[in-house]
Coordinates of C-alpha atoms and ligand atoms in Angstrom, one line a residue:
X89 CA 0.0 -0.3 0.4
X90 CA 2.8 2.2 0.7
X91 CA 5.0 3.5 -2.0
X92 CA 8.1 4.5 -0.7
X93 CA 10.2 6.1 -3.8
X94 CA 13.3 8.0 -1.8
X95 CA 13.6 5.2 1.2
X96 CA 10.9 5.7 4.0
X97 CA 10.4 9.4 3.6
X98 CA 7.2 10.5 5.0
X99 CA 5.6 12.5 2.4
X100 CA 6.0 9.9 -0.4
X101 CA 3.8 7.5 0.9
X102 CA 0.1 8.0 0.2
X103 CA -2.3 9.4 2.7
X104 CA -6.2 8.4 2.2
X105 CA -7.2 10.0 4.8
X106 CA -7.2 13.7 5.5
X107 CA -5.7 15.1 2.7
X108 CA -8.7 15.4 0.4
X109 CA -11.8 16.5 1.2
X110 CA -14.5 13.6 2.2
X111 CA -18.0 13.4 1.1
X112 CA -19.7 16.6 2.6
X113 CA -21.5 15.4 6.4
X114 CA -25.1 15.3 5.3
X115 CA -24.3 12.4 3.0
X116 CA -22.6 10.6 5.8
X117 CA -26.0 12.1 8.2
X118 CA -27.8 9.8 5.7
X119 CA -26.7 6.4 6.4
X120 CA -29.0 3.6 5.8
X121 CA -32.6 4.3 5.0
X122 CA -35.2 4.5 7.7
X123 CA -38.9 3.3 7.4
X124 CA -40.2 7.3 7.5
X125 CA -37.5 8.7 5.5
X126 CA -38.3 6.0 3.4
X127 CA -41.6 7.3 3.5
X128 CA -41.2 10.6 2.6
X129 CA -39.3 9.6 -0.2
X130 CA -42.3 7.3 -1.3
X131 CA -44.8 10.1 -0.6
X132 CA -42.8 13.4 -2.7
X133 CA -42.1 10.4 -5.5
X134 CA -45.7 10.0 -5.4
X135 CA -46.0 13.5 -5.7
X136 CA -44.1 14.4 -8.1
X137 CA -45.5 12.2 -10.6
X138 CA -48.6 13.6 -10.5
X139 CA -48.6 14.4 -14.1
X140 CA -48.7 11.2 -15.2
X141 CA -51.8 9.5 -13.0
X142 CA -54.0 9.8 -15.8
X143 CA -51.2 7.1 -18.1
X144 CA -50.5 5.8 -14.5
X145 CA -54.3 5.0 -13.9
X146 CA -55.0 3.0 -17.8
X147 CA -51.7 1.4 -16.8
X148 CA -53.3 0.3 -13.9
X149 CA -56.2 -1.6 -15.3
X150 CA -53.5 -3.2 -17.8
X151 CA -52.2 -4.8 -14.5
X152 CA -54.9 -5.8 -13.8
X153 CA -55.5 -7.6 -16.5
X154 CA -52.2 -9.2 -17.4
X155 CA -51.9 -10.9 -13.8
X156 CA -55.2 -11.7 -13.7
X157 CA -54.4 -13.2 -17.3
X158 CA -52.0 -16.9 -16.5
X159 CA -54.2 -18.0 -14.0
X160 CA -56.3 -18.8 -16.7
X161 CA -54.6 -22.1 -17.2
X162 CA -55.3 -23.0 -13.5
X163 CA -59.2 -22.9 -14.9
X164 CA -57.9 -25.5 -17.7
X165 CA -57.0 -28.7 -15.9
X166 CA -59.8 -29.5 -14.1
X167 CA -62.1 -28.3 -17.1
X168 CA -59.4 -30.5 -19.1
X169 CA -58.6 -33.9 -16.6
X170 CA -62.5 -34.2 -15.0
X171 CA -64.1 -32.9 -17.9
X172 CA -62.8 -33.9 -21.0
X173 CA -60.3 -37.0 -19.9
X174 CA -62.1 -37.6 -16.2
X175 CA -65.9 -37.6 -18.9
X176 CA -66.1 -41.6 -20.5
X177 CA -68.0 -39.4 -23.6
X178 CA -64.6 -37.6 -24.2
X179 CA -65.9 -34.5 -25.6
X180 CA -63.7 -32.9 -27.5
X181 CA -65.0 -29.8 -28.1
X182 CA -65.0 -29.1 -24.7
X183 CA -61.2 -29.4 -25.2
X184 CA -61.1 -26.7 -28.6
X185 CA -63.6 -25.0 -26.2
X186 CA -60.7 -25.3 -23.6
X187 CA -58.2 -24.2 -25.1
X188 CA -59.0 -21.7 -27.0
X189 CA -60.3 -20.0 -24.1
X190 CA -57.1 -20.0 -22.5
X191 CA -55.6 -18.5 -25.9
X192 CA -57.7 -15.9 -26.2
X193 CA -57.5 -14.7 -22.2
X194 CA -53.5 -15.7 -22.4
X195 CA -53.1 -12.8 -25.5
X196 CA -55.4 -10.5 -24.1
X197 CA -53.1 -10.2 -21.1
X198 CA -50.3 -9.7 -23.2
X199 CA -51.1 -7.1 -25.0
X200 CA -52.2 -5.2 -21.6
X201 CA -49.1 -6.1 -20.3
X202 CA -47.0 -4.6 -23.4
X203 CA -49.7 -1.5 -22.2
X204 CA -48.5 -1.7 -18.5
X205 CA -45.4 -1.5 -18.9
X206 CA -44.6 0.6 -22.3
X207 CA -46.9 3.1 -19.5
X208 CA -45.4 2.6 -16.4
X209 CA -41.5 3.0 -18.1
X210 CA -42.4 6.0 -19.8
X211 CA -44.1 8.1 -17.0
X212 CA -40.5 6.8 -15.1
X213 CA -38.9 7.7 -18.2
X214 CA -40.3 11.3 -18.3
X215 CA -40.5 12.0 -14.5
X216 CA -36.1 10.5 -14.4
X217 CA -35.3 13.7 -17.3
X218 CA -37.2 15.6 -15.7
X219 CA -35.2 15.3 -12.7
X220 CA -32.1 15.5 -14.1
X221 CA -32.7 18.6 -15.8
X222 CA -34.0 20.1 -12.5
X223 CA -31.0 19.0 -10.8
X224 CA -28.9 19.9 -13.4
X225 CA -30.8 23.7 -13.3
X226 CA -30.3 23.5 -8.7
X227 CA -27.3 23.4 -9.3
X228 CA -26.6 25.3 -11.9
X229 CA -28.3 27.6 -9.9
X230 CA -27.1 27.0 -5.8
X231 CA -25.7 29.5 -4.2
X232 CA -21.1 29.5 -3.7
X233 CA -22.0 28.4 -0.5
X234 CA -23.7 25.2 -0.9
X235 CA -21.7 25.1 -4.1
X236 CA -17.8 24.5 -2.3
X237 CA -19.2 21.7 0.3
X238 CA -19.7 19.5 -2.1
X239 CA -17.1 18.2 -4.5
X240 CA -17.9 17.6 -8.1
X241 CA -18.6 13.9 -8.7
X242 CA -20.9 14.5 -5.4
X243 CA -22.5 15.7 -8.1
X244 CA -21.8 13.0 -11.9
X245 CA -22.6 10.2 -8.6
X246 CA -26.1 11.8 -8.6
X247 CA -26.7 12.2 -12.2
X248 CA -25.3 9.1 -13.5
X249 CA -25.7 6.1 -10.8
X250 CA -28.3 7.7 -8.5
X251 CA -30.3 7.7 -11.4
X252 CA -29.3 4.2 -13.3
X253 CA -31.0 3.1 -9.8
X254 CA -34.0 5.1 -10.2
X255 CA -34.7 3.2 -13.7
X256 CA -34.3 0.1 -12.9
X257 CA -36.7 0.4 -9.7
X258 CA -39.0 2.8 -11.7
X259 CA -39.3 1.0 -15.4
X260 CA -39.2 -3.2 -15.1
X261 CA -39.3 -3.6 -11.0
X262 CA -42.5 -1.6 -10.2
X263 CA -43.9 -2.4 -13.2
X264 CA -43.3 -6.1 -12.7
X265 CA -44.1 -5.7 -9.1
X266 CA -47.5 -4.8 -9.4
X267 CA -48.9 -7.7 -12.4
X268 CA -47.2 -9.6 -9.5
X269 CA -49.3 -9.1 -7.0
X270 CA -52.4 -8.7 -9.1
X271 CA -51.1 -12.7 -9.8
X272 CA -50.3 -13.0 -6.4
X273 CA -53.7 -11.7 -4.8
X274 CA -55.6 -13.3 -7.7
X275 CA -53.6 -16.9 -6.6
X276 CA -54.7 -16.6 -3.2
X277 CA -58.6 -16.2 -4.0
X278 CA -58.8 -18.7 -6.8
X279 CA -57.2 -21.1 -4.3
X280 CA -59.4 -20.1 -0.8
X281 CA -62.3 -20.3 -3.4
X282 CA -61.5 -23.8 -4.3
X283 CA -59.8 -25.6 -1.3
X284 CA -59.9 -22.4 1.2
X285 CA -58.6 -25.3 4.1
X286 CA -55.7 -26.5 2.1
X287 CA -55.0 -22.4 1.2
X288 CA -54.3 -22.0 4.7
X289 CA -50.4 -23.2 4.4
X290 CA -49.5 -19.9 2.3
X291 CA -51.0 -17.9 5.5
X292 CA -48.6 -19.6 7.7
X293 CA -45.9 -19.7 4.8
X294 CA -46.1 -15.7 4.0
X295 CA -45.1 -14.6 7.2
X296 CA -42.4 -15.9 6.7
X297 CA -40.8 -14.8 3.9
X298 CA -42.0 -12.4 4.7
X299 CA -39.8 -11.6 7.3
X300 CA -36.7 -13.0 6.2
X301 CA -37.2 -10.2 3.1
X302 CA -38.3 -7.0 4.7
X303 CA -34.7 -8.6 6.9
X304 CA -32.9 -8.3 3.8
X305 CA -34.1 -5.8 2.3
X306 CA -33.3 -3.4 5.3
X307 CA -29.8 -5.1 5.2
X308 CA -29.9 -4.2 1.8
X309 CA -31.7 -0.7 1.5
X310 CA -27.8 0.1 3.8
X311 CA -25.2 -1.4 2.2
X312 CA -26.4 -0.5 -0.6
X313 CA -25.9 3.8 0.4
X314 CA -22.7 3.1 1.2
X315 CA -21.9 1.6 -1.8
X316 CA -23.5 4.6 -3.1
X317 CA -20.7 6.1 -0.9
X318 CA -17.9 4.7 -2.7
X319 CA -18.7 5.3 -5.7
X320 CA -19.1 9.1 -5.8
X321 CA -16.0 8.7 -3.9
X322 CA -14.6 6.8 -7.4
X323 CA -16.1 8.8 -9.4
X324 CA -15.0 12.0 -7.0
X325 CA -11.6 10.3 -7.4
X326 CA -11.8 9.6 -11.1
X327 CA -12.7 13.6 -12.5
X328 CA -10.1 15.5 -9.8
X329 CA -7.3 13.6 -11.6
X330 CA -8.0 13.9 -15.0
X331 CA -8.6 17.4 -15.1
X332 CA -5.3 17.5 -12.8
X333 CA -3.5 14.9 -15.3
X334 CA -0.8 17.7 -16.1
X335 CA 0.0 17.5 -12.4
X336 CA 0.4 14.0 -11.8
X337 CA 2.8 14.1 -14.9
X338 CA 4.8 16.5 -13.5
X339 CA 5.2 15.5 -10.2
X340 CA 5.6 12.0 -11.4
X341 CA 2.6 10.6 -8.9
X342 CA 1.3 8.1 -10.8
X343 CA 1.4 5.2 -8.6
X344 CA 0.7 7.4 -5.9
X345 CA -2.2 8.0 -7.5
X346 CA -2.5 4.4 -8.7
X347 CA -3.1 2.8 -5.5
X348 CA -5.2 6.1 -4.4
X349 CA -7.6 4.6 -7.0
X350 CA -7.0 1.4 -6.1
X351 CA -8.3 1.9 -3.0
X352 CA -10.9 3.5 -4.1
X353 CA -11.7 1.0 -5.8
X354 CA -11.6 -1.9 -3.9
X355 CA -13.7 -0.2 -1.0
X356 CA -15.9 0.8 -3.7
X357 CA -15.5 -3.5 -4.5
X358 CA -15.9 -4.0 -0.9
X359 CA -19.4 -2.8 -0.7
X360 CA -21.1 -3.8 -3.9
X361 CA -20.1 -7.0 -2.3
X362 CA -21.6 -6.4 0.2
X363 CA -25.3 -5.5 -1.6
X364 CA -25.2 -8.2 -4.1
X365 CA -24.4 -11.5 -1.3
X366 CA -27.0 -9.9 0.3
X367 CA -28.8 -10.6 -3.0
X368 CA -27.8 -13.9 -2.8
X369 CA -28.5 -15.5 0.3
X370 CA -32.2 -14.1 0.5
X371 CA -32.7 -15.8 -2.6
X372 CA -31.6 -19.3 -1.5
X373 CA -32.6 -18.9 1.8
X374 CA -36.2 -18.4 0.3
X375 CA -36.1 -21.0 -2.2
X376 CA -36.2 -22.9 0.7
X377 CA -38.9 -21.9 2.7
X378 CA -41.0 -21.9 -0.6
X379 CA -40.0 -25.1 -0.7
X380 CA -40.9 -26.8 2.2
X381 CA -44.2 -25.0 1.2
X382 CA -45.0 -27.1 -1.8
X383 CA -44.3 -30.5 -0.3
X384 CA -46.2 -29.7 2.4
X385 CA -49.9 -28.4 0.2
X386 CA -48.1 -31.5 -1.6
X387 CA -48.4 -34.1 1.4
X388 CA -51.7 -32.7 2.7
X389 CA -53.8 -32.1 -1.0
X390 CA -53.2 -36.4 -1.5
X391 CA -54.5 -36.8 1.9
X392 CA -58.1 -34.0 0.2
X393 CA -58.5 -36.2 -3.0
X394 CA -58.0 -38.8 -1.1
X395 CA -61.1 -38.4 1.6
X396 CA -62.8 -37.4 -1.4
X397 CA -62.8 -32.8 -1.4
X398 CA -60.8 -32.5 -4.3
X399 CA -60.9 -34.5 -8.2
X400 CA -58.1 -34.7 -9.7
X401 CA -57.9 -31.8 -11.2
X402 CA -58.5 -29.8 -8.5
X403 CA -56.2 -30.9 -7.3
X404 CA -54.0 -29.5 -10.4
X405 CA -55.7 -26.2 -10.1
X406 CA -53.9 -25.8 -7.2
X407 CA -51.4 -27.1 -7.5
X408 CA -50.8 -24.4 -10.3
X409 CA -52.6 -22.4 -8.3
X410 CA -49.7 -21.9 -5.8
X411 CA -47.4 -22.0 -8.5
X412 CA -48.1 -18.4 -9.3
X413 CA -48.6 -17.4 -5.8
X414 CA -45.5 -18.9 -5.0
X415 CA -43.3 -17.7 -7.9
X416 CA -44.0 -14.3 -6.8
X417 CA -43.1 -14.4 -2.6
X418 CA -40.2 -15.4 -4.5
X419 CA -39.8 -11.9 -7.3
X420 CA -41.1 -10.3 -4.8
X421 CA -37.5 -10.5 -3.0
X422 CA -35.7 -9.3 -5.6
X423 CA -38.5 -6.4 -6.6
X424 CA -38.3 -5.0 -3.6
X425 CA -34.7 -4.7 -3.0
X426 CA -34.7 -3.2 -6.8
X427 CA -37.2 -0.4 -5.6
X428 CA -35.3 -0.5 -2.7
X429 CA -32.4 0.5 -4.3
X430 CA -34.1 3.3 -6.1
X431 CA -35.1 4.8 -3.9
X432 CA -32.2 5.1 -2.3
X433 CA -31.2 6.8 -5.3
X434 CA -34.2 9.0 -5.5
X435 CA -33.1 10.2 -1.8
X436 CA -30.2 10.9 -3.0
X437 CA -30.8 13.0 -5.9
X438 CA -33.3 14.5 -3.8
X439 CA -31.1 15.4 -0.9
X440 CA -29.3 18.1 -4.7
X441 CA -32.8 19.1 -5.0
X442 CA -33.8 20.3 -1.9
X443 CA -30.0 22.2 -1.4
X444 CA -31.2 25.9 -1.3
X445 CA -30.9 27.8 -4.9
X446 CA -29.6 31.6 -5.0
X447 CA -33.6 33.6 -5.2
X448 CA -34.4 37.4 -5.3
X449 CA -36.5 38.6 -2.6
X450 CA -40.6 39.3 -3.4
X451 CA -39.6 43.4 -3.2
X452 CA -36.3 42.4 -5.0
X453 CA -36.0 46.0 -6.8
X454 CA -34.4 46.1 -10.7
X455 CA -32.9 49.1 -11.3
X456 CA -32.9 50.4 -15.2
X457 CA -29.5 51.7 -15.0
X458 CA -26.8 50.6 -13.4
X459 CA -24.2 53.6 -12.3
X460 CA -21.5 51.5 -10.3
X461 CA -21.1 53.7 -7.0
X462 CA -20.0 50.2 -4.2
X463 CA -20.0 50.7 -1.1
X464 CA -19.3 47.9 2.4
X465 CA -20.9 49.1 5.3
X466 CA -19.1 47.3 8.8
X467 CA -19.0 43.8 5.8
X468 CA -18.0 40.7 8.1
X469 CA -17.8 37.2 6.6
X470 CA -16.2 33.6 6.8
X471 CA -16.7 31.2 4.6
X472 CA -18.2 28.8 6.8
X473 CA -20.9 29.9 9.4
X474 CA -18.2 27.9 12.4
X475 CA -15.1 29.1 10.4
X476 CA -12.4 31.8 11.1
X477 CA -13.6 35.8 9.8
X478 CA -11.6 36.5 6.8
X479 CA -13.0 39.6 6.2
X480 CA -13.9 42.0 9.5
X481 CA -16.1 45.7 10.0
X482 CA -14.4 46.3 6.3
X483 CA -16.5 49.1 5.4
X484 CA -15.4 50.9 2.2
X485 CA -17.1 53.5 -1.0
X486 CA -15.7 52.9 -4.4
X487 CA -17.3 55.9 -6.9
X488 CA -18.8 54.6 -10.2
X489 CA -16.2 54.4 -12.4
X490 CA -13.7 54.2 -9.7
X491 CA -10.7 52.7 -10.5
X492 CA -9.8 50.7 -7.0
X493 CA -6.9 48.1 -6.6
X494 CA -6.8 45.5 -4.3
X495 CA -3.0 44.7 -3.2
X496 CA -1.7 42.7 -0.1
X497 CA -0.2 39.2 1.1
X498 CA -1.3 36.4 -0.6
X499 CA -4.5 35.2 1.8
X500 CA -5.1 38.8 2.6
X501 CA -9.3 37.9 1.9
X502 CA -8.3 40.1 -1.6
X503 CA -10.7 37.9 -3.4
X504 CA -13.4 37.0 -0.7
X505 CA -13.8 41.0 -1.7
X506 CA -14.1 41.2 -5.1
X507 CA -16.9 37.5 -4.2
X508 CA -19.2 38.9 -2.3
X509 CA -20.1 41.9 -4.9
X510 CA -21.5 39.7 -7.6
X511 CA -23.2 37.8 -4.3
X512 CA -21.7 34.7 -4.7
X513 CA -21.1 34.5 -1.5
X514 CA -23.5 36.8 1.9
X515 CA -21.4 38.7 3.8
X516 CA -22.8 37.1 7.5
X517 CA -22.7 41.4 9.2
X518 CA -23.0 44.5 7.6
X519 CA -24.2 45.4 4.1
X520 CA -23.3 46.3 0.5
X521 CA -25.0 48.6 -1.8
X522 CA -24.7 49.2 -5.4
X523 CA -25.9 53.2 -6.4
X524 CA -27.9 53.1 -2.9
X525 CA -29.2 49.5 -3.3
X526 CA -29.0 46.9 -0.5
X527 CA -28.1 44.0 -2.3
X528 CA -29.9 41.8 -0.8
X529 CA -32.7 43.6 -1.9
X530 CA -31.4 44.3 -5.7
X531 CA -32.5 42.0 -8.6
X532 CA -29.6 39.1 -9.0
X533 CA -30.2 39.5 -12.5
X534 CA -29.1 42.7 -12.5
X535 CA -26.6 42.5 -10.0
X536 CA -25.2 40.1 -12.1
X537 CA -25.6 41.9 -15.9
X538 CA -23.6 44.6 -14.7
X539 CA -20.7 42.8 -13.9
X540 CA -17.6 41.0 -15.8
X541 CA -15.3 38.8 -14.4
X542 CA -11.8 38.0 -15.4
X543 CA -10.1 35.7 -12.8
X544 CA -7.0 34.6 -12.9
X545 CA -7.5 31.6 -14.8
X546 CA -9.4 32.0 -18.2
X547 CA -12.4 29.7 -18.1
X548 CA -13.4 28.4 -21.3
X549 CA -15.7 25.8 -22.6
X550 CA -15.3 23.3 -25.9
X551 CA -16.2 25.4 -28.4
X552 CA -15.5 27.8 -30.7
X553 CA -13.4 31.2 -30.2
X554 CA -16.5 32.8 -31.4
X555 CA -18.7 31.0 -28.8
X556 CA -16.5 31.1 -25.6
X557 CA -16.7 35.4 -26.7
X558 CA -20.2 35.3 -27.2
X559 CA -20.8 33.5 -24.1
X560 CA -20.9 37.3 -22.7
X561 CA -23.4 38.1 -23.9
X562 CA -25.6 35.4 -25.9
X563 CA -27.4 37.9 -28.0
X564 CA -24.2 39.6 -29.6
X565 CA -23.7 39.6 -34.0
X566 CA -20.9 38.2 -35.3
X567 CA -19.1 41.6 -35.8
X568 CA -19.7 42.7 -32.9
X569 CA -17.9 39.5 -31.4
X570 CA -15.0 40.8 -33.5
X571 CA -14.8 44.1 -32.3
X572 CA -14.3 43.1 -29.1
X573 CA -11.3 40.7 -29.8
X574 CA -10.1 43.9 -31.8
X575 CA -10.1 46.0 -28.2
X576 CA -9.0 42.7 -26.8
X577 CA -6.1 42.8 -28.7
X578 CA -6.8 39.0 -29.1
X579 CA -8.2 39.1 -33.2
X580 CA -4.1 39.3 -34.4
X581 CA -4.1 35.9 -32.8
X582 CA -7.3 34.5 -34.1
X583 CA -7.1 35.0 -37.2
X584 CA -4.2 32.9 -37.2
X585 CA -5.6 30.0 -36.4
X586 CA -6.5 27.6 -38.5
X587 CA -10.4 28.6 -39.0
X588 CA -10.7 31.7 -37.4
X589 CA -13.1 33.1 -34.8
X590 CA -14.5 29.1 -35.9
X591 CA -11.3 27.6 -34.2
X592 CA -13.1 24.9 -31.4
X593 CA -10.9 26.1 -28.4
X594 CA -11.0 22.2 -27.1
X595 CA -11.6 21.0 -24.2
X596 CA -11.6 24.1 -21.5
X597 CA -10.5 25.8 -23.8
X598 CA -7.3 23.9 -24.2
X599 CA -5.4 24.2 -27.6
X600 CA -4.7 27.7 -26.8
X601 CA -1.9 29.1 -24.5
X602 CA -2.6 31.0 -21.0
X603 CA -1.6 34.2 -23.2
X604 CA -4.4 33.1 -25.4
X605 CA -6.6 32.1 -23.4
X606 CA -7.3 34.8 -21.4
X607 CA -7.8 37.6 -24.4
X608 CA -10.4 35.6 -25.0
X609 CA -11.6 35.9 -22.1
X610 CA -11.0 39.4 -21.6
X611 CA -12.4 39.7 -25.4
X612 CA -16.1 38.1 -23.6
X613 CA -16.0 40.7 -20.2
X614 CA -15.5 43.1 -23.0
X615 CA -18.5 42.3 -25.4
X616 CA -20.8 42.3 -22.3
X617 CA -20.4 46.0 -21.5
X618 CA -19.8 45.8 -18.3
X619 CA -20.7 48.9 -15.5
X620 CA -18.2 46.8 -13.0
X621 CA -15.8 44.9 -14.4
X622 CA -13.1 42.8 -11.3
X623 CA -9.8 41.7 -12.5
X624 CA -8.8 38.9 -10.5
X625 CA -4.3 39.1 -11.0
X626 CA -5.7 38.5 -14.8
X627 CA -2.4 39.4 -15.6
X628 CA -0.8 37.3 -12.6
X629 CA 0.5 34.3 -15.0
X630 CA 1.2 35.7 -18.0
X631 CA 4.6 36.5 -20.2
X632 CA 4.9 39.6 -20.7
X633 CA 4.2 40.0 -24.9
X634 CA 0.7 38.6 -23.2
X635 CA 0.1 41.1 -20.7
X636 CA 1.9 43.8 -22.4
X637 CA -1.0 43.2 -24.3
X638 CA -3.6 42.8 -22.1
X639 CA -2.8 46.0 -20.7
X640 CA -3.3 47.7 -23.7
X641 CA -6.0 46.6 -23.7
X642 CA -7.0 47.1 -20.0
X643 CA -6.7 51.6 -21.3
X644 CA -9.4 51.1 -23.9
X645 CA -11.5 49.5 -21.6
X646 CA -10.8 50.0 -17.4
X647 CA -12.2 54.3 -18.3
X648 CA -15.9 55.0 -17.5
X649 CA -16.3 52.3 -15.7
X650 CA -16.3 51.0 -11.6
X651 CA -13.1 48.2 -11.6
X652 CA -12.2 46.8 -9.2
X653 CA -8.7 45.2 -9.9
X654 CA -5.9 43.0 -7.4
X655 CA -3.1 42.9 -8.8
X656 CA 0.7 43.0 -7.7
X657 CA 2.7 43.9 -10.7
X658 CA 3.2 49.0 -10.2
X659 CA 2.6 49.2 -14.2
X660 CA -1.2 47.8 -13.0
X661 CA -1.5 49.1 -9.9
X662 CA -0.6 52.9 -11.1
X663 CA -3.6 52.6 -13.3
X664 CA -5.5 53.0 -10.5
X665 CA -7.7 56.2 -8.4
X666 CA -7.7 55.0 -4.8
X667 CA -5.3 51.5 -3.7
X668 CA -6.5 49.4 -0.9
X669 CA -3.8 48.1 1.2
X670 CA -5.4 44.2 2.5
X671 CA -4.3 42.1 5.3
X672 CA -6.1 40.0 7.5
X673 CA -9.1 40.6 6.7
X674 CA -9.2 44.7 6.8
X675 CA -8.0 47.5 4.5
X676 CA -4.8 49.0 5.8
X677 CA -4.5 51.9 4.3
X678 CA -6.6 53.7 0.9
X679 CA -5.4 55.5 -1.1
X680 CA -3.4 56.6 -4.1
X681 CA 0.1 55.5 -4.7
X682 CA 1.8 58.6 -4.5
X683 CA -0.4 59.0 -0.5
X684 CA 0.6 55.4 0.4
X685 CA 4.3 55.9 -0.4
X686 CA 4.4 59.2 1.8
X687 CA 2.5 57.4 4.8
X688 CA 5.4 54.9 4.4
X689 CA 3.3 52.0 5.5
X690 CA 2.8 48.5 5.1
X691 CA 2.6 50.2 1.0
X692 CA 5.7 51.5 1.1
X693 CA 7.4 48.7 2.2
X694 CA 5.4 46.1 0.6
X695 CA 7.1 48.8 -2.7
X696 CA 10.6 48.7 -1.8
X697 CA 9.9 45.2 -0.9
X698 CA 9.0 44.3 -4.6
X699 CA 10.8 47.4 -5.8
X700 CA 14.0 47.6 -4.4
X701 CA 17.5 47.3 -6.9
Ligands
LIG94 N1 -14.0 29.2 -1.0 C1 -13.9 29.3 0.1 N2 -14.0 28.1 1.3 C2 -12.6 28.2 2.6 N3 -12.0 29.4 2.9 C3 -11.5 29.9 2.1 C4 -12.2 29.4 -0.1 N4 -11.6 30.9 -0.6 C5 -10.7 31.6 0.1 N5 -10.6 31.3 1.4 C6 -9.9 31.8 2.3 O1 -10.1 32.9 2.4 C7 -9.0 33.1 3.3 C8 -8.2 34.4 2.1 O2 -8.7 34.0 0.5 P1 -8.5 35.3 -1.3 O3 -9.9 36.0 -0.6 O4 -8.8 34.2 -1.9 O5 -7.4 35.5 -0.3 P2 -6.9 36.5 -1.4 O6 -7.3 36.2 -2.7 O7 -5.8 37.7 -0.7 O8 -5.5 35.7 -1.4 C9 -7.9 32.3 3.3 O9 -7.4 32.4 4.3 C10 -8.8 31.2 1.9 O10 -8.2 30.1 2.5
LIG95 MG1 -7.3 35.9 -4.7

């Protein structure tokens, strides 16, 4: 398990706990699915399925026909054995009638089976498709503070495995379960009619089978929950490593990652084997109980014939009915397993659907024009309610059109400050306002439409150059897209690309250089024509050529817009009207470059340290 590359240095050891975030707390609280919660999930599914009730009602009728149809065969035995074989006249006409009758009933019931399974499958799939869309929509609208609690793989697992569990349950197990149940009820009713005394056997054995099945169902349900968590771990691990492939290679951590994946894989193997093993234990146990029941019934039915209470035809009819009744008992175990796995999947899907989404206050204000004056008043903020405070009692006023540079050591809280402006997070106390309107009362769409963000790492989506620029404003014309690219100094390289603006950028823009990606990211912001522009170390990771081009683009872009710019280079910082020196979540100094230098404080020392020599 331990990868020792150079001796036994502890940093070469894979540490499976600790470094990597575990499942969010929420998930582990839900170990197993206890009874009241299972009922909630079922009730919720029933509510969700409401639009499909008319179809399901028709399916129900078809299901009853499909379930009762096969029982017709059992009625054939007394008719044929007692009425045709047993009758010295051997009326062949009756035999033909029975054959035709059983055939007709089975034809109808098989058509009904098709109708029933098609309608339920359709409704189930429609419901799952609608849940899938809502899952996606929820994920998109989740506040960052909630989003941060989940690993991406957790979402992926819910979209894939958990919905697949629901598919199996809703489209396969549930319809068959219903038909089988009808067959069972029909068979029992017919048995009571033929010989109620003999039928009592079923009432002795059925509760035993029921108890065994219920016991296993609970166990399977718990194990399924655990195995779904393990597969979520596995897919988290996978998405993370695939995104960081270059880092894995660069640090030579292939075997480390192999070990880590293998551990995840083993954990899933163990958890899933437990689920399978429980199912495999249940089947033979139920089968043994059923066999005992069958043998007992056989013995006692012989006694009934000898006593003259049953004919041979009725005995065969009864045995057939027993088989029709027992067969469902056997299959119920599998259906119930599938259905409870489906409920686990549903509960995990609902978990995401229940995360609160970003929403506007009912009396939210939607100004027609945004000027861009920002005001922070005594803002305090922590990423987690019980976590360390990141911003402490921070106040500042930024005029519309003012260019403000945020400087300060790494971890000071600069990114956090700009994160609060688009309301990615909400301050725990204090308030932020735009043009005098508290952000909490401002229509979120209007607020974000007024903002463009250029982060340090340009995030492009797979698609063409033009599509990525147009992400800033979806209705922009080709001419506007090209104008934005020119403004951002991106045109020179775009025109050299094989297909120009129609060149695909590759997954996450990987076919372009960092500087090229960043210029597209700036063109996207230009196209948005924002009132508030946020540049978070937008040029920090670039080569000096790209940086010069971007700086020149900024000269055209900044004037007239409220700009929050986080940067280290003097050339960028000097462009600002005001510099805020941030440390420890507070603004320690504020003023122009010259003012702060002459004050001889923290900014002056930073400046001296950076530009000494
Ligand atoms: N999403 C997050 N969840 C929890 N803590 C965070 C998150 N983002 C940043 N932090 C913490 O907040 C502090 C300030 O970070 P940040 O604002 O990114 O600093 P800066 O941009 O000045 O380097 C750091 O201690 C960092 O660890
Ligand atoms: Mg930062």
